[in-house]
XYZ file of N, CA and C in Angstrom:
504
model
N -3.486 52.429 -64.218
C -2.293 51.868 -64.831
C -2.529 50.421 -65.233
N -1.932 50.129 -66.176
C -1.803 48.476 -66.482
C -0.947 47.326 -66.797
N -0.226 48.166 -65.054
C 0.934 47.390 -64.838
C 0.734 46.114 -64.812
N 1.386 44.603 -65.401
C 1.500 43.436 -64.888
C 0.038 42.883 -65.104
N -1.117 43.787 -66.195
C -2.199 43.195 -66.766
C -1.997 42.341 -67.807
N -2.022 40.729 -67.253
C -1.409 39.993 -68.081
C -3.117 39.052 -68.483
N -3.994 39.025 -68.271
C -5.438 38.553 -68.566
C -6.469 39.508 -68.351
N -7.859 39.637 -68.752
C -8.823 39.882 -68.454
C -9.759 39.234 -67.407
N -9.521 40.321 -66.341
C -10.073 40.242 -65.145
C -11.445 39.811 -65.243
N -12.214 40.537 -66.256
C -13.529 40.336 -66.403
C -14.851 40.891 -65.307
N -14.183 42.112 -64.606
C -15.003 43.137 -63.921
C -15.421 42.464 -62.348
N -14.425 40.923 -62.192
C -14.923 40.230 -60.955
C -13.639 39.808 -60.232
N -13.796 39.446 -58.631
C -12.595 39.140 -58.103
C -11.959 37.713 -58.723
N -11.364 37.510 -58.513
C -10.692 35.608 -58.316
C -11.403 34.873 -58.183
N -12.035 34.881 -56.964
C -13.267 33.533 -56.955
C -13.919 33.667 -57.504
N -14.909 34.981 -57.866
C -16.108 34.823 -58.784
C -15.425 34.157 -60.044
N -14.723 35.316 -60.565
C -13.693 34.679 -61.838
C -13.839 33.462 -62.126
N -12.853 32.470 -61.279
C -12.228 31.205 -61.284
C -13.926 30.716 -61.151
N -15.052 30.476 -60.914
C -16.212 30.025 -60.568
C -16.784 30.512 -62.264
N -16.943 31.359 -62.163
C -17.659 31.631 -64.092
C -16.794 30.885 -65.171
N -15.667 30.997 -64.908
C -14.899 29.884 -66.193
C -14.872 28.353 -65.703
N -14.888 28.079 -64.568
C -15.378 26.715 -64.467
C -16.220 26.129 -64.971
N -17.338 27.110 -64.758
C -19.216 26.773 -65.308
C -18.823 26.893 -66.453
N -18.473 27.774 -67.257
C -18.273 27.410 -68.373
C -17.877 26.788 -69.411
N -16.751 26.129 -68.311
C -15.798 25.030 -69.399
C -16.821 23.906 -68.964
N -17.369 23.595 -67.947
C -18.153 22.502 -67.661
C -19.739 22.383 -68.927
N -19.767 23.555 -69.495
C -20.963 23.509 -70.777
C -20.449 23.454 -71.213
N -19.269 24.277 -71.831
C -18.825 23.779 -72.859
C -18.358 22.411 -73.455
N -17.768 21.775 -72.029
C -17.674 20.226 -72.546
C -18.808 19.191 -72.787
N -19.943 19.874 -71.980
C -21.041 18.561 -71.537
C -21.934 19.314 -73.062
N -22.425 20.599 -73.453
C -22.788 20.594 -74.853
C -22.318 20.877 -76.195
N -20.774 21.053 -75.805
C -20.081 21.235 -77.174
C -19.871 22.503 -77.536
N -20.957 23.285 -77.069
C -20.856 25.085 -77.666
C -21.699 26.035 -76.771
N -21.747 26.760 -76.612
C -22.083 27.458 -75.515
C -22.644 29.035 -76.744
N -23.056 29.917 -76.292
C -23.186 31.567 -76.666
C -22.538 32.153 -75.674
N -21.895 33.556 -75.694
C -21.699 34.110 -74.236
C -20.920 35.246 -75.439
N -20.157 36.171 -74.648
C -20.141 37.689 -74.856
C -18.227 37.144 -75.224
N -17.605 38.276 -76.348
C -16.744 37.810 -76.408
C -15.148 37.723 -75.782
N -15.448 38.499 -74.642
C -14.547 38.796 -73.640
C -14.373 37.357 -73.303
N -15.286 37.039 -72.526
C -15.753 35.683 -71.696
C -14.987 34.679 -72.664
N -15.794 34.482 -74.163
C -15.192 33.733 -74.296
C -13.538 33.535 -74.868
N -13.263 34.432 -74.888
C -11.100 34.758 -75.004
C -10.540 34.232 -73.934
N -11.209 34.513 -72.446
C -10.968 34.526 -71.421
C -11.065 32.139 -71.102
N -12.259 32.270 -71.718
C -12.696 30.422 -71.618
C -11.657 29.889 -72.451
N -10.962 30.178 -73.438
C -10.099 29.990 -74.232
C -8.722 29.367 -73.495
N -8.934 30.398 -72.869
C -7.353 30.532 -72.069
C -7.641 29.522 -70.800
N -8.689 28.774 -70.566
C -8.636 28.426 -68.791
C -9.110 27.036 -69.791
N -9.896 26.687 -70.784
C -10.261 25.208 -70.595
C -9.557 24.426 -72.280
N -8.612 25.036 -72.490
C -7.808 24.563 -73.641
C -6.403 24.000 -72.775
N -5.573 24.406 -71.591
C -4.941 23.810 -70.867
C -5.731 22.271 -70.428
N -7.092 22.549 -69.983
C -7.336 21.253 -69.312
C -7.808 20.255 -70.339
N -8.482 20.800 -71.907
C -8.328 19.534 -72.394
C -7.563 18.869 -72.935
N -6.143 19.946 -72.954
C -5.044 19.236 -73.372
C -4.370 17.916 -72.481
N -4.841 18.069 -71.107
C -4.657 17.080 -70.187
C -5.391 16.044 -70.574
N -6.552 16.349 -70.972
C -7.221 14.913 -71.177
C -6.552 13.803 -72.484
N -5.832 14.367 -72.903
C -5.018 13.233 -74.267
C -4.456 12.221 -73.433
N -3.768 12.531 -71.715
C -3.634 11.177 -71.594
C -4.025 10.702 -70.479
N -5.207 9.476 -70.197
C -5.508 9.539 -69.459
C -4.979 8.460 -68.218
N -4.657 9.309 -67.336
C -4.490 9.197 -66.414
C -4.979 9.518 -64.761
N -4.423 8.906 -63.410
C -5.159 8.906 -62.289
C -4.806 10.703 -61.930
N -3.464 10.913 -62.349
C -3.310 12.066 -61.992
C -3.633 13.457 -62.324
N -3.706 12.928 -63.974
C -4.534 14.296 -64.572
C -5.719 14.462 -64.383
N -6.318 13.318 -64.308
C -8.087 13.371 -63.799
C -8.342 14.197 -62.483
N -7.596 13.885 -61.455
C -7.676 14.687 -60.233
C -7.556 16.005 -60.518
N -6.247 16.394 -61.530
C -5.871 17.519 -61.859
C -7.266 18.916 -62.404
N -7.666 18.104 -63.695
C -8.491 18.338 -63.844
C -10.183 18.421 -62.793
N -10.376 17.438 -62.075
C -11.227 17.636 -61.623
C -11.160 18.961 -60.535
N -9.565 19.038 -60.199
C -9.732 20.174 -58.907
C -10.274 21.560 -59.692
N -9.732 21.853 -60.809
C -10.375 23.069 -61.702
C -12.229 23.092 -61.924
N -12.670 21.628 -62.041
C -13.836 21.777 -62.648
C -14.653 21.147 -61.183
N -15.064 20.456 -60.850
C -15.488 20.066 -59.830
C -16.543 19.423 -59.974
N -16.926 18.679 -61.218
C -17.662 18.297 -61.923
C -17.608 16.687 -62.239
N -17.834 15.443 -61.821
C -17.817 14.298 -62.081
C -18.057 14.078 -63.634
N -19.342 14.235 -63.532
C -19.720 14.140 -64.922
C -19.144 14.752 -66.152
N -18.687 15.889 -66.190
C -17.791 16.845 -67.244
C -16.772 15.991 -67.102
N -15.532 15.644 -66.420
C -13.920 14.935 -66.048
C -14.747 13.892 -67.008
N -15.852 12.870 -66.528
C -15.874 11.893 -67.560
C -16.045 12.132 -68.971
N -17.059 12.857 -69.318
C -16.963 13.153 -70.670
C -15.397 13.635 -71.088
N -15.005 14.376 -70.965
C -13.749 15.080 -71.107
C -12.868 14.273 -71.605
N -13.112 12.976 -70.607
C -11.680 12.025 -69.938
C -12.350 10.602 -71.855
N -13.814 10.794 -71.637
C -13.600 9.824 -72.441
C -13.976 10.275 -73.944
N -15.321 11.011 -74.020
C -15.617 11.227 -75.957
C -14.501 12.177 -76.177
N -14.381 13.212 -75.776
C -13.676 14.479 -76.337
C -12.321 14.011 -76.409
N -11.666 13.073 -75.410
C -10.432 13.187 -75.969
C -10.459 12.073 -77.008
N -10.794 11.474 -77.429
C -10.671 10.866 -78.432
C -10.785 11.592 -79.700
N -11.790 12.756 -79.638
C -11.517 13.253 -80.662
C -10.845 14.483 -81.037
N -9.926 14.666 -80.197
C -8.805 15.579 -79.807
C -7.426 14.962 -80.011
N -7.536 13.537 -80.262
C -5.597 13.139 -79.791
C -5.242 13.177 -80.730
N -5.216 13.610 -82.000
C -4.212 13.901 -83.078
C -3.865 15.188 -83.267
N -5.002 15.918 -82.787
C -4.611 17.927 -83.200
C -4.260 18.146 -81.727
N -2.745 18.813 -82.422
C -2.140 19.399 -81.291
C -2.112 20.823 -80.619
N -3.347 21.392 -80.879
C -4.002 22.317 -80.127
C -5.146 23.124 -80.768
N -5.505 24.060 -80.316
C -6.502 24.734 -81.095
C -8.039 24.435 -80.985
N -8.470 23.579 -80.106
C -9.685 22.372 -79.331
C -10.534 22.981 -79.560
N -10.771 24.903 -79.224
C -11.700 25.577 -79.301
C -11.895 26.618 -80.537
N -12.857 26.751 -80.867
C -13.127 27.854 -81.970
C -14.337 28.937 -81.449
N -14.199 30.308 -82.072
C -14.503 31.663 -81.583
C -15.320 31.872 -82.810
N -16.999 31.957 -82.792
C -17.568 32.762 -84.034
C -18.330 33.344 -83.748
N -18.079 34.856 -84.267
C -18.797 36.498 -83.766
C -19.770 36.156 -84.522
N -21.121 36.118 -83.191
C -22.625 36.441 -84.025
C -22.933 37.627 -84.241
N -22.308 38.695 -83.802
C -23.124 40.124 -83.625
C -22.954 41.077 -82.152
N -23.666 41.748 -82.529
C -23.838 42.444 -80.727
C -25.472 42.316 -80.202
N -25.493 41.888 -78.457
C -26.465 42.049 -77.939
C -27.217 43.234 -77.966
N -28.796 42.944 -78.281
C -29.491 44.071 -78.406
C -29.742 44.554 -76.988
N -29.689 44.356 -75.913
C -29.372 45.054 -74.744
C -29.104 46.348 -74.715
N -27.192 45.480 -74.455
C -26.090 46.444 -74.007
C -24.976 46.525 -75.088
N -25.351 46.074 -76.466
C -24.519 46.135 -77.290
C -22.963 45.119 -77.312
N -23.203 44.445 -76.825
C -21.893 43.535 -76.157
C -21.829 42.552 -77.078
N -20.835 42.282 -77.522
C -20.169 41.601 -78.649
C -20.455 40.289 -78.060
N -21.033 39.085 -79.248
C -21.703 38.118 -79.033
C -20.936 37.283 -79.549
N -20.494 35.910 -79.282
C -20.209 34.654 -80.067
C -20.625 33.367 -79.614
N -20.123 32.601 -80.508
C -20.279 31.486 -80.244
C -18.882 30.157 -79.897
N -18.682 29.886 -79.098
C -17.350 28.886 -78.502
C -17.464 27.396 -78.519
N -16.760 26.777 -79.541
C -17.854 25.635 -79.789
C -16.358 24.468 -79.536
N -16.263 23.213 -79.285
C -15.111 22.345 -79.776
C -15.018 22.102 -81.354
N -13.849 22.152 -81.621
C -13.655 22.093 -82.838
C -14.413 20.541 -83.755
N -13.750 19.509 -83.279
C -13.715 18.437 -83.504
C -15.753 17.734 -83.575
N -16.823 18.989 -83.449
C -17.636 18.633 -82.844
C -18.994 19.553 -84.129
N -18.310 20.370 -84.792
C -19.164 21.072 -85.619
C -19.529 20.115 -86.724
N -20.441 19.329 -86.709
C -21.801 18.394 -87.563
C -21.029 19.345 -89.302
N -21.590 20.432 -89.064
C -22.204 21.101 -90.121
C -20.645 21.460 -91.401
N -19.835 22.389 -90.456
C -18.528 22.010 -90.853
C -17.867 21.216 -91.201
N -17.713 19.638 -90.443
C -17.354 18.357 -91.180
C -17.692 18.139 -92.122
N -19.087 18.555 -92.712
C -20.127 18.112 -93.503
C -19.771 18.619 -94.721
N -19.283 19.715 -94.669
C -18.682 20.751 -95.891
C -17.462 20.901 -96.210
N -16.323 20.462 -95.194
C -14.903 20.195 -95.792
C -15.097 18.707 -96.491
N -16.372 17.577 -96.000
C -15.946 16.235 -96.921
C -16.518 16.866 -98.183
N -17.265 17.720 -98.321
C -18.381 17.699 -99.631
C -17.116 18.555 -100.680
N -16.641 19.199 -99.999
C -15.398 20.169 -100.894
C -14.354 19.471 -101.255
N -13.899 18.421 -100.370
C -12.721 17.683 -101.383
C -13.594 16.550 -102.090
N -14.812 16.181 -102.155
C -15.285 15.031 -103.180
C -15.583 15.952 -104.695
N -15.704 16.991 -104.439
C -16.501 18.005 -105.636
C -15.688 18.673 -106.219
N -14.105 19.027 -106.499
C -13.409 19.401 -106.472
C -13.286 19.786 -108.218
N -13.448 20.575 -108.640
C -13.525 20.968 -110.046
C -13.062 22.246 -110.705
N -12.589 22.695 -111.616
C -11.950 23.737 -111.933
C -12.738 24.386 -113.202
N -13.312 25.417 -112.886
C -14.491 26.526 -114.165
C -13.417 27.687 -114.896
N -13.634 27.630 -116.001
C -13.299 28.534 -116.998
C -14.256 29.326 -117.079
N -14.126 30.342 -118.012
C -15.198 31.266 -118.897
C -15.542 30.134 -119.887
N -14.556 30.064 -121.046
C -15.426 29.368 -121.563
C -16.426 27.649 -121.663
N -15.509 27.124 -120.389
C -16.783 26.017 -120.258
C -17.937 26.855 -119.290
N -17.933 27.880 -119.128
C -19.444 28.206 -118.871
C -19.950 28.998 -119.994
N -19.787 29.486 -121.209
C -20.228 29.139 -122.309
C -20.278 28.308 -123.098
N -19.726 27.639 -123.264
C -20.357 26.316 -123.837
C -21.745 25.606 -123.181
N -21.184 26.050 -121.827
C -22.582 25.115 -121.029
C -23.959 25.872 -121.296
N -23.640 27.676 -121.456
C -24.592 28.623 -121.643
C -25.340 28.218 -123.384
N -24.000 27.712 -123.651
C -24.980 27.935 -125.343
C -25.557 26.375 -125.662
N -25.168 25.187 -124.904
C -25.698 24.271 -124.914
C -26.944 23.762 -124.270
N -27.392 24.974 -123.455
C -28.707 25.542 -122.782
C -29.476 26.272 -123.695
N -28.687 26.731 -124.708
C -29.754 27.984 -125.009
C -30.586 27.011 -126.450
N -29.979 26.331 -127.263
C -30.493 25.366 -128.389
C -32.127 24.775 -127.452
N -31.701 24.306 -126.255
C -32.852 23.429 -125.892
C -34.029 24.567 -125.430
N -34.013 25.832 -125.310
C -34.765 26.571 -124.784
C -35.337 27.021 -125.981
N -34.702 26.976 -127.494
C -35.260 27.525 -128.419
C -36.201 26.263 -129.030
N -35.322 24.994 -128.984
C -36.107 24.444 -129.248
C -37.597 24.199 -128.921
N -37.595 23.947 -127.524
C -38.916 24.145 -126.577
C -40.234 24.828 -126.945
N -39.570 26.533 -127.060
C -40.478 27.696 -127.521
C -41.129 26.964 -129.372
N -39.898 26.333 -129.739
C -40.482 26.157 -130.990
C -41.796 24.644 -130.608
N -41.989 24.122 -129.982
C -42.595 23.205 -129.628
C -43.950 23.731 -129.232
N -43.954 24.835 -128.928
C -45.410 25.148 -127.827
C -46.190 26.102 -129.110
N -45.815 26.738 -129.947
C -46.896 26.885 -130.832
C -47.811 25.951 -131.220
N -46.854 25.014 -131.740
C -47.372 23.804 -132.446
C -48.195 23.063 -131.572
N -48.133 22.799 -130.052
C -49.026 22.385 -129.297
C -50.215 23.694 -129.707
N -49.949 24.671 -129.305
C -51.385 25.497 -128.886
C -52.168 25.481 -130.528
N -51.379 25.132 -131.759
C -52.016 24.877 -132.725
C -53.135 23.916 -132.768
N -52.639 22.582 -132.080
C -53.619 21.527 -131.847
C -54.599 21.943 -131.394
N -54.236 22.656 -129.974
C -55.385 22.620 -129.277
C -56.904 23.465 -129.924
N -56.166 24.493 -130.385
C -57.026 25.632 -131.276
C -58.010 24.485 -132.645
N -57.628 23.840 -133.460
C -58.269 22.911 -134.025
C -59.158 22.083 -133.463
């Protein structure tokens, strides 16, 4: 039955549980993105998007707060100092979910769980899309096609006349 199944257990008791999403939110903060199977990470979703929402303000009490979940000095600091800074204007959503595939194993659905605020590559391509911003017709890509094609004829007409020289 699945009475009062309000999360994914994830095939382990409580402590193991509560111990695997710890470790995990603790990589995920200290490298930004992690791989793992995509249960896991729905499940990381749900346990370390509460705590970095704590970190927007920092304080003696949320730090404790946080630290009792993670148990981690070093993670609470990062947390407490780069990430929320680049978290305090978006008001939720910290983490992002992208399906690589399935493990060649056991077939187990693969992703990737990364902080939002933290993808290099992504930043890189929303600035390049609003600087480049341009609107294509059909026919300015003929025009552009036939203003290509004069210089290609011209060209061909050029290389006889070289191989003429050379032949003399």
């Amino acid at each position: 039955m699945r009475h009062n199944k309000n999360f994914n257990h994830l095939g382990r008791k409580k402590a193991h549980r509560d111990a695997l999403l710890a470790n995990m939110t603790i990589s995920l903060i200290m490298h930004k993105r992690i791989f793992t199977t995509l249960a896991k990470a729905k499940a990381l979703r749900m346990y370390a998007e509460p705590l970095i929402n704590r970190a927007k303000e920092d304080s003696m009490n949320n730090r404790r707060l946080v630290f009792a979940y993670l148990q981690n000095k070093e993670a609470v600091t990062e947390l407490f100092r780069e990430v929320s800074t680049k978290i305090a204007e978006r008001n939720g959503g910290y983490t992002r979910i992208l399906k690589t595939g399935n493990r060649l194993g056991d077939n187990a659905k693969m992703c990737m769980i990364e902080l939002v605020d933290y993808n290099e590559n992504l930043l890189k391509e929303k600035g390049a899309k609003k600087e480049g911003r341009t609107r294509r017709s059909r026919r300015g890509g003929q025009k552009a096609a036939a203003a290509e094609a004069p210089v290609a004829v011209e060209a061909e007409k050029e290389l006889p006349a070289a191989e003429a020289e050379k032949e003399a």
